[in-house]
Amino acid sequence: MPGTFRLSRALVLSLLFFCGTRLFLLFGFDAAQTDMNWIYDLIKPVYVAGQMVYRDVRYPYPPLAFVFSSLPFLGGTSYNLYRQAFHFEMFVLDLVCLAMLIHVLKTKLRLSAKRVAVGIFAYGALGLLMGHLIYERLDLTMVAILLWLALLFHEDGKPRILPYFVLAM
């Protein structure tokens, strides 16, 4: 019956499929083309030489992008540590996107658990098709932010200032 939601076998299988696709992307996939080395080289002087972004270092993206591309430096300044931390950061954002997708399918669209499972399966499969984009670039950050903003805009139909502020960043 549409609108009812319970943990079904299809839902568990789709979540396992999603986990399997992401484990492959994290540990079994090596992107042939990546922006990560370019971003790393661009912002490394900020953390190694104490230079100022936008003053000493030309960073072509808005400030929020700088924040997300800088977080992996907390794991260390070597390229390998940066890449691993960047992948972990994108994995966390991927989980955020999955949670928001489930929230929309379950509460906004009021789909059954079986149909939510189809959505999770599709999200996992599409991630495999875009493996070179998912954990190697900041694109997933924008997806997560845009999904969150869509939820904020849609929540009660009233205008809100926070989504406009985040879009400006």
Tab-separated table of C-alpha atoms in Angstrom:
chain	number	residue	atom	x	y	z
A	1	MET	CA	0.000	0.000	0.000
A	2	PRO	CA	1.503	3.389	-0.984
A	3	GLY	CA	2.410	5.591	1.931
A	4	THR	CA	3.318	2.732	4.249
A	5	PHE	CA	6.968	2.197	4.957
A	6	ARG	CA	8.747	-0.683	6.591
A	7	LEU	CA	12.145	-2.273	6.231
A	8	SER	CA	11.727	-4.762	3.395
A	9	ARG	CA	14.082	-7.229	1.800
A	10	ALA	CA	14.202	-5.045	-1.323
A	11	LEU	CA	15.235	-2.042	0.777
A	12	VAL	CA	17.998	-3.990	2.535
A	13	LEU	CA	19.262	-5.382	-0.787
A	14	SER	CA	19.312	-1.946	-2.390
A	15	LEU	CA	21.275	-0.528	0.560
A	16	LEU	CA	23.747	-3.413	0.299
A	17	PHE	CA	24.059	-2.756	-3.431
A	18	PHE	CA	24.724	0.918	-2.733
A	19	CYS	CA	27.407	-0.006	-0.165
A	20	GLY	CA	29.002	-2.411	-2.642
A	21	THR	CA	29.159	0.219	-5.376
A	22	ARG	CA	30.741	2.736	-3.032
A	23	LEU	CA	33.301	0.239	-1.709
A	24	PHE	CA	34.276	-0.419	-5.321
A	25	LEU	CA	34.605	3.304	-6.011
A	26	LEU	CA	36.664	3.849	-2.868
A	27	PHE	CA	39.003	0.865	-3.085
A	28	GLY	CA	38.761	-0.755	-6.531
A	29	PHE	CA	38.468	2.175	-8.901
A	30	ASP	CA	41.219	4.498	-10.027
A	31	ALA	CA	40.000	7.455	-12.027
A	32	ALA	CA	41.877	8.027	-15.259
A	33	GLN	CA	41.101	11.717	-15.158
A	34	THR	CA	40.897	13.814	-12.010
A	35	ASP	CA	40.951	17.415	-10.881
A	36	MET	CA	42.257	16.471	-7.477
A	37	ASN	CA	45.959	16.849	-8.260
A	38	TRP	CA	45.306	20.303	-9.738
A	39	ILE	CA	43.285	21.416	-6.691
A	40	TYR	CA	45.926	19.957	-4.362
A	41	ASP	CA	48.747	21.833	-6.093
A	42	LEU	CA	46.689	25.012	-6.153
A	43	ILE	CA	45.873	25.208	-2.445
A	44	LYS	CA	48.863	23.424	-0.891
A	45	PRO	CA	50.777	26.758	-0.485
A	46	VAL	CA	47.976	27.972	1.787
A	47	TYR	CA	48.723	25.183	4.268
A	48	VAL	CA	52.446	24.647	3.725
A	49	ALA	CA	53.735	28.205	3.194
A	50	GLY	CA	51.035	30.119	5.071
A	51	GLN	CA	49.866	32.041	2.024
A	52	MET	CA	46.418	33.631	1.877
A	53	VAL	CA	43.802	32.268	-0.501
A	54	TYR	CA	42.430	34.840	-2.956
A	55	ARG	CA	45.293	37.194	-2.066
A	56	ASP	CA	48.444	35.112	-2.624
A	57	VAL	CA	46.848	32.061	-4.211
A	58	ARG	CA	44.421	32.389	-7.103
A	59	TYR	CA	41.542	30.037	-6.344
A	60	PRO	CA	38.930	30.040	-9.149
A	61	TYR	CA	35.991	28.798	-7.072
A	62	PRO	CA	33.765	30.455	-4.446
A	63	PRO	CA	34.676	30.386	-0.731
A	64	LEU	CA	32.472	27.406	0.126
A	65	ALA	CA	34.320	25.319	-2.471
A	66	PHE	CA	37.606	26.341	-0.875
A	67	VAL	CA	36.359	25.115	2.496
A	68	PHE	CA	35.447	21.691	1.106
A	69	SER	CA	38.665	21.334	-0.890
A	70	SER	CA	40.687	22.381	2.183
A	71	LEU	CA	39.196	19.971	4.715
A	72	PRO	CA	41.304	17.028	3.456
A	73	PHE	CA	44.460	18.906	4.465
A	74	LEU	CA	43.499	18.141	8.072
A	75	GLY	CA	44.627	14.580	7.282
A	76	GLY	CA	48.098	15.723	6.216
A	77	THR	CA	49.831	17.640	3.463
A	78	SER	CA	51.121	14.758	1.321
A	79	TYR	CA	49.176	14.101	-1.874
A	80	ASN	CA	48.288	10.506	-0.925
A	81	LEU	CA	46.892	11.550	2.467
A	82	TYR	CA	45.029	14.443	0.845
A	83	ARG	CA	43.502	12.128	-1.760
A	84	GLN	CA	42.379	9.578	0.839
A	85	ALA	CA	40.853	12.299	3.028
A	86	PHE	CA	39.170	13.884	-0.006
A	87	HIS	CA	37.644	10.514	-0.953
A	88	PHE	CA	36.399	10.076	2.610
A	89	GLU	CA	34.882	13.575	2.569
A	90	MET	CA	33.079	12.853	-0.709
A	91	PHE	CA	31.904	9.500	0.685
A	92	VAL	CA	30.354	11.299	3.665
A	93	LEU	CA	28.636	13.733	1.286
A	94	ASP	CA	27.465	10.767	-0.781
A	95	LEU	CA	25.841	9.314	2.337
A	96	VAL	CA	24.220	12.707	3.014
A	97	CYS	CA	22.816	12.706	-0.529
A	98	LEU	CA	21.517	9.169	-0.040
A	99	ALA	CA	19.842	10.136	3.244
A	100	MET	CA	18.195	13.155	1.622
A	101	LEU	CA	17.046	11.020	-1.318
A	102	ILE	CA	15.473	8.504	1.056
A	103	HIS	CA	13.859	11.342	3.009
A	104	VAL	CA	12.317	12.835	-0.143
A	105	LEU	CA	11.124	9.491	-1.493
A	106	LYS	CA	9.707	8.402	1.848
A	107	THR	CA	8.200	11.575	3.316
A	108	LYS	CA	7.641	13.998	0.450
A	109	LEU	CA	6.581	11.525	-2.234
A	110	ARG	CA	5.267	8.954	0.271
A	111	LEU	CA	6.560	5.986	-1.694
A	112	SER	CA	6.455	2.420	-0.449
A	113	ALA	CA	9.636	0.745	0.791
A	114	LYS	CA	9.893	-1.187	-2.471
A	115	ARG	CA	9.835	1.999	-4.544
A	116	VAL	CA	12.335	3.673	-2.229
A	117	ALA	CA	14.529	0.617	-2.788
A	118	VAL	CA	14.334	1.207	-6.553
A	119	GLY	CA	15.454	4.804	-5.996
A	120	ILE	CA	18.402	3.677	-3.851
A	121	PHE	CA	19.347	1.055	-6.438
A	122	ALA	CA	19.216	3.665	-9.227
A	123	TYR	CA	21.337	6.093	-7.185
A	124	GLY	CA	23.916	3.366	-6.571
A	125	ALA	CA	23.994	2.290	-10.221
A	126	LEU	CA	24.276	5.859	-11.510
A	127	GLY	CA	27.198	6.385	-9.162
A	128	LEU	CA	29.024	3.546	-10.882
A	129	LEU	CA	28.464	5.183	-14.259
A	130	MET	CA	29.930	8.439	-12.940
A	131	GLY	CA	32.732	6.973	-10.845
A	132	HIS	CA	35.313	9.383	-12.192
A	133	LEU	CA	33.191	12.313	-10.973
A	134	ILE	CA	31.843	11.053	-7.695
A	135	TYR	CA	34.902	10.988	-5.420
A	136	GLU	CA	37.529	12.792	-7.500
A	137	ARG	CA	35.862	16.185	-7.859
A	138	LEU	CA	33.844	18.664	-5.806
A	139	ASP	CA	30.704	18.003	-7.870
A	140	LEU	CA	29.125	15.830	-5.176
A	141	THR	CA	29.450	18.730	-2.764
A	142	MET	CA	27.221	20.819	-5.005
A	143	VAL	CA	24.706	17.988	-5.336
A	144	ALA	CA	24.465	17.690	-1.555
A	145	ILE	CA	24.099	21.440	-1.097
A	146	LEU	CA	21.484	21.754	-3.850
A	147	LEU	CA	19.462	18.842	-2.456
A	148	TRP	CA	19.590	20.402	0.998
A	149	LEU	CA	18.509	23.771	-0.411
A	150	ALA	CA	15.665	22.135	-2.305
A	151	LEU	CA	14.487	20.600	0.953
A	152	LEU	CA	14.734	23.965	2.702
A	153	PHE	CA	12.827	25.768	-0.063
A	154	HIS	CA	10.150	23.081	-0.113
A	155	GLU	CA	9.759	22.546	3.631
A	156	ASP	CA	6.748	24.726	4.359
A	157	GLY	CA	6.386	26.927	1.281
A	158	LYS	CA	7.452	30.079	3.136
A	159	PRO	CA	10.388	32.182	1.891
A	160	ARG	CA	13.590	31.557	3.836
A	161	ILE	CA	16.812	33.561	3.910
A	162	LEU	CA	19.274	30.686	4.561
A	163	PRO	CA	18.950	29.022	1.129
A	164	TYR	CA	19.675	32.330	-0.601
A	165	PHE	CA	22.717	32.890	1.592
A	166	VAL	CA	24.109	29.423	0.828
A	167	LEU	CA	23.487	29.873	-2.898
A	168	ALA	CA	25.470	33.117	-2.788
A	169	MET	CA	28.465	31.287	-1.350
